[in-house]
Amino acid sequence: DTEVTQTPKHLVMGMTNKKSLKCEQHMGHRAMYWYKQKAKKPPELMFVYSYEKLSINESVPSRFSPECPNSSLLNLHLHALQPEDSALYLCASSQDWRTEKNSPLHFGNGTRLTVT
Amino acid sequence: DAKTTQPNSMESNEEEPVHLPCNHSTISGTDYIHWYRQLPSQGPEYVIHGLTSNVNNRMASLAIAEDRKSSTLILHRATLRDAAVYYCIKRNSGYALNFGKGTSLLVTP
């Protein structure tokens, strides 16, 4: 079992739907991450939050909207997605690099998203 | 920023040692080498990291070349549960992980 919990595990949505992915950790980590992973490919960084503030956005389309309501929670709001956005979405957390350099990332097992 | 270079796949027999190589010829003085692995249907899992010296932990050992342009992850005794994709990542302290293609390790009984 992982210490980073992602819900739901699977999600099917239409291109006009609005949905949200959720991620929760209780390790006291202050950095949280969203990654996207297509089949047979490595994870690709999307967003990084540090102390609940967005610090990195890897030029992700605006149809993906991250939110960090508190230090334990990270959401990814989805709207008007395309079929090519179907992928495994991974959440991770770590100590913030200003307090502990090279802190390992702890990953959840992801949400498998299918856009129809 | 050039990523690391790893073989696409490797195969090992169960209970044998496995040496997974990684080239990182453009490494800078402040880059650490991190290794993660991803088992089927799971998120990536931290394995080990190092800067200059060889490192050991309960999962593996990391041997870093003297010029730091390459490193090797050593699994001392492979088990079937070690079958995974292994990622070697250059990480500048404080930055997020950027994954390369990794090495898919097959362990056969």
Coordinates of C-alpha atoms in Angstrom, one line a residue:
Chain A
D1 CA 0.0 0.0 0.0
T2 CA 1.2 3.5 -0.8
E3 CA 1.1 6.4 1.6
V4 CA -0.3 8.6 -1.2
T5 CA -3.9 7.9 -1.9
Q6 CA -5.5 8.7 -5.2
T7 CA -9.2 8.6 -6.0
P8 CA -10.8 7.4 -8.1
K9 CA -8.7 4.5 -9.4
H10 CA -10.5 4.5 -12.7
L11 CA -12.5 7.3 -14.4
V12 CA -14.3 7.4 -17.7
M13 CA -15.5 10.8 -18.9
G14 CA -16.9 12.4 -22.0
M15 CA -15.3 15.3 -23.7
T16 CA -18.0 17.7 -22.3
N17 CA -17.8 16.5 -18.7
K18 CA -16.2 18.1 -15.8
K19 CA -14.5 15.8 -13.3
S20 CA -11.8 16.0 -10.6
L21 CA -9.0 13.8 -9.5
K22 CA -8.0 13.7 -5.9
C23 CA -4.8 13.0 -4.0
E24 CA -4.2 12.9 -0.3
Q25 CA -1.1 12.4 1.9
H26 CA -0.5 12.5 5.6
M27 CA 3.3 12.4 5.8
G28 CA 3.6 16.1 6.4
H29 CA 5.1 16.7 3.0
R30 CA 4.9 20.3 1.7
A31 CA 5.6 19.6 -2.0
M32 CA 3.1 17.8 -4.2
Y33 CA 3.2 16.9 -7.8
W34 CA 1.0 15.8 -10.8
Y35 CA 2.5 13.6 -13.5
K36 CA 0.9 12.1 -16.6
Q37 CA 1.9 8.7 -18.0
K38 CA 0.8 7.4 -21.3
A39 CA 1.0 3.6 -22.0
K40 CA 4.6 2.3 -22.3
K41 CA 6.0 5.8 -21.7
P42 CA 7.7 7.4 -18.7
P43 CA 5.9 9.7 -16.4
E44 CA 5.8 13.4 -17.5
L45 CA 5.8 16.2 -15.0
M46 CA 2.7 18.5 -15.2
F47 CA 2.6 20.6 -12.0
V48 CA 4.5 21.1 -8.8
Y49 CA 3.1 22.7 -5.6
S50 CA 5.3 24.0 -2.8
Y51 CA 3.6 25.1 0.4
E52 CA 0.2 25.1 -1.3
K53 CA 1.5 27.5 -4.0
L54 CA 1.9 26.5 -7.7
S55 CA 5.7 26.6 -8.4
I56 CA 6.0 24.7 -11.7
N57 CA 3.5 24.4 -14.6
E58 CA 5.1 22.5 -17.5
S59 CA 3.0 24.3 -20.1
V60 CA 0.0 22.2 -19.4
P61 CA -3.2 23.1 -21.4
S62 CA -5.7 25.0 -19.4
R63 CA -8.3 22.2 -19.6
F64 CA -6.2 20.8 -16.7
S65 CA -6.6 22.9 -13.6
P66 CA -4.7 22.0 -10.4
E67 CA -5.7 23.0 -6.9
C68 CA -4.0 22.6 -3.5
P69 CA -6.6 23.4 -0.9
N70 CA -4.3 22.5 2.0
S71 CA -1.0 20.8 2.7
S72 CA -2.5 17.3 2.6
L73 CA -4.7 17.5 -0.5
L74 CA -4.1 18.0 -4.2
N75 CA -6.8 18.1 -6.8
L76 CA -6.7 18.1 -10.6
H77 CA -9.8 19.5 -12.2
L78 CA -10.6 18.3 -15.7
H79 CA -12.8 20.1 -18.3
A80 CA -13.3 19.6 -22.0
L81 CA -10.7 16.9 -22.3
Q82 CA -9.7 15.2 -25.5
P83 CA -9.4 11.5 -26.2
E84 CA -5.6 11.9 -26.4
D85 CA -5.7 13.0 -22.7
S86 CA -6.4 9.4 -21.7
A87 CA -3.6 8.3 -19.5
L88 CA -2.5 7.3 -16.0
Y89 CA -2.4 10.4 -13.8
L90 CA 0.1 10.1 -10.9
C91 CA 0.3 12.2 -7.8
A92 CA 3.4 12.4 -5.7
S93 CA 4.6 14.2 -2.6
S94 CA 7.9 15.0 -0.9
Q95 CA 9.5 17.2 1.7
D96 CA 10.0 20.6 0.2
W97 CA 13.5 21.0 -1.3
R98 CA 14.1 24.1 0.9
T99 CA 14.0 22.0 4.0
E100 CA 15.4 18.7 2.8
K101 CA 17.3 18.6 -0.5
N102 CA 16.9 15.4 -2.6
S103 CA 13.9 14.3 -0.6
P104 CA 12.5 11.2 -2.4
L105 CA 9.1 11.5 -4.1
H106 CA 6.4 9.2 -2.8
F107 CA 3.9 8.3 -5.6
G108 CA 0.4 7.1 -5.5
N109 CA -0.8 4.3 -7.8
G110 CA -2.6 6.7 -10.1
T111 CA -6.0 7.3 -11.6
R112 CA -6.5 5.7 -15.0
L113 CA -8.4 8.2 -17.1
T114 CA -10.3 7.3 -20.3
V115 CA -11.8 10.2 -22.3
T116 CA -14.5 9.1 -24.7
Chain B
D1 CA 18.8 19.4 -20.6
A2 CA 20.0 15.9 -21.8
K3 CA 18.5 13.1 -19.9
T4 CA 20.3 9.9 -18.9
T5 CA 20.9 6.9 -21.2
Q6 CA 19.8 3.4 -20.2
P7 CA 19.4 0.1 -22.1
N8 CA 15.8 -0.4 -23.1
S9 CA 15.6 -3.9 -21.5
M10 CA 17.6 -6.4 -19.6
E11 CA 17.0 -9.9 -18.4
S12 CA 18.2 -11.7 -15.3
N13 CA 17.8 -15.0 -13.6
E14 CA 16.2 -15.2 -10.3
E15 CA 18.6 -15.1 -7.3
E16 CA 21.4 -13.8 -9.5
P17 CA 22.8 -10.2 -9.1
V18 CA 21.7 -7.6 -11.6
H19 CA 23.7 -4.6 -12.7
L20 CA 21.7 -1.9 -14.4
P21 CA 23.9 0.7 -16.2
C22 CA 23.2 4.4 -16.7
N23 CA 25.1 7.0 -18.6
H24 CA 24.9 10.7 -17.7
S25 CA 27.8 12.3 -19.5
T26 CA 26.4 15.8 -19.1
I27 CA 26.1 15.6 -15.3
S28 CA 26.9 18.8 -13.4
G29 CA 28.6 19.1 -10.1
T30 CA 25.4 19.6 -8.2
D31 CA 23.3 16.9 -9.9
Y32 CA 22.5 13.8 -7.9
I33 CA 21.7 10.4 -9.4
H34 CA 18.4 9.0 -8.4
W35 CA 16.9 5.6 -9.2
Y36 CA 13.2 4.8 -9.1
R37 CA 11.4 1.7 -10.3
Q38 CA 7.9 1.1 -11.4
L39 CA 6.2 -2.2 -11.0
P40 CA 3.3 -3.1 -13.2
S41 CA 0.1 -1.3 -12.4
Q42 CA 1.8 0.8 -9.7
G43 CA 3.3 4.3 -9.3
P44 CA 7.1 4.8 -9.3
E45 CA 8.9 3.8 -6.1
Y46 CA 12.1 5.4 -4.8
V47 CA 15.1 3.0 -4.8
I48 CA 18.3 5.0 -4.0
H49 CA 20.2 8.1 -4.7
G50 CA 23.8 9.4 -4.5
L51 CA 26.2 12.2 -5.5
T52 CA 29.8 10.9 -5.6
S53 CA 30.3 8.0 -3.2
N54 CA 28.8 4.5 -3.6
V55 CA 25.6 4.1 -1.6
N56 CA 23.9 1.1 -0.1
N57 CA 20.4 0.6 1.3
R58 CA 18.1 -2.3 2.0
M59 CA 16.9 -2.4 -1.6
A60 CA 20.0 -1.9 -3.7
S61 CA 23.5 -0.5 -4.1
L62 CA 24.5 2.4 -6.3
A63 CA 28.0 2.5 -7.8
I64 CA 29.0 5.9 -9.2
A65 CA 32.0 6.2 -11.6
E66 CA 34.8 8.4 -10.5
D67 CA 34.2 10.9 -13.3
R68 CA 30.4 10.7 -12.4
K69 CA 29.5 10.2 -16.0
S70 CA 28.0 6.8 -15.4
S71 CA 26.5 4.8 -12.6
T72 CA 25.3 1.3 -11.9
L73 CA 22.3 0.1 -9.9
I74 CA 23.0 -3.2 -8.3
L75 CA 20.3 -5.6 -7.1
H76 CA 22.3 -8.2 -5.2
R77 CA 19.8 -11.1 -5.6
A78 CA 17.0 -10.6 -8.1
T79 CA 13.6 -11.9 -7.2
L80 CA 10.5 -12.2 -9.4
R81 CA 9.1 -9.1 -7.6
D82 CA 12.0 -7.0 -8.9
A83 CA 10.6 -7.2 -12.4
A84 CA 9.9 -3.5 -13.2
V85 CA 11.0 -0.5 -15.2
Y86 CA 14.0 1.1 -13.6
Y87 CA 14.6 4.8 -14.1
C88 CA 17.9 6.5 -13.7
I89 CA 17.4 10.3 -13.2
K90 CA 19.7 13.3 -12.9
R91 CA 18.3 15.5 -10.3
N92 CA 19.5 19.0 -9.4
S93 CA 18.8 19.5 -5.8
G94 CA 15.4 21.0 -5.3
Y95 CA 13.9 20.3 -8.7
A96 CA 11.3 17.8 -9.6
L97 CA 12.1 14.5 -11.2
N98 CA 12.2 14.3 -15.0
F99 CA 12.0 10.7 -16.1
G100 CA 13.8 9.2 -19.1
K101 CA 12.7 6.0 -20.8
G102 CA 14.2 3.6 -18.2
T103 CA 15.2 -0.1 -18.4
S104 CA 12.6 -2.8 -18.4
L105 CA 14.0 -5.6 -16.2
L106 CA 12.7 -9.1 -16.8
V107 CA 13.5 -11.7 -14.1
T108 CA 13.1 -15.3 -15.1
P109 CA 12.8 -18.3 -12.6

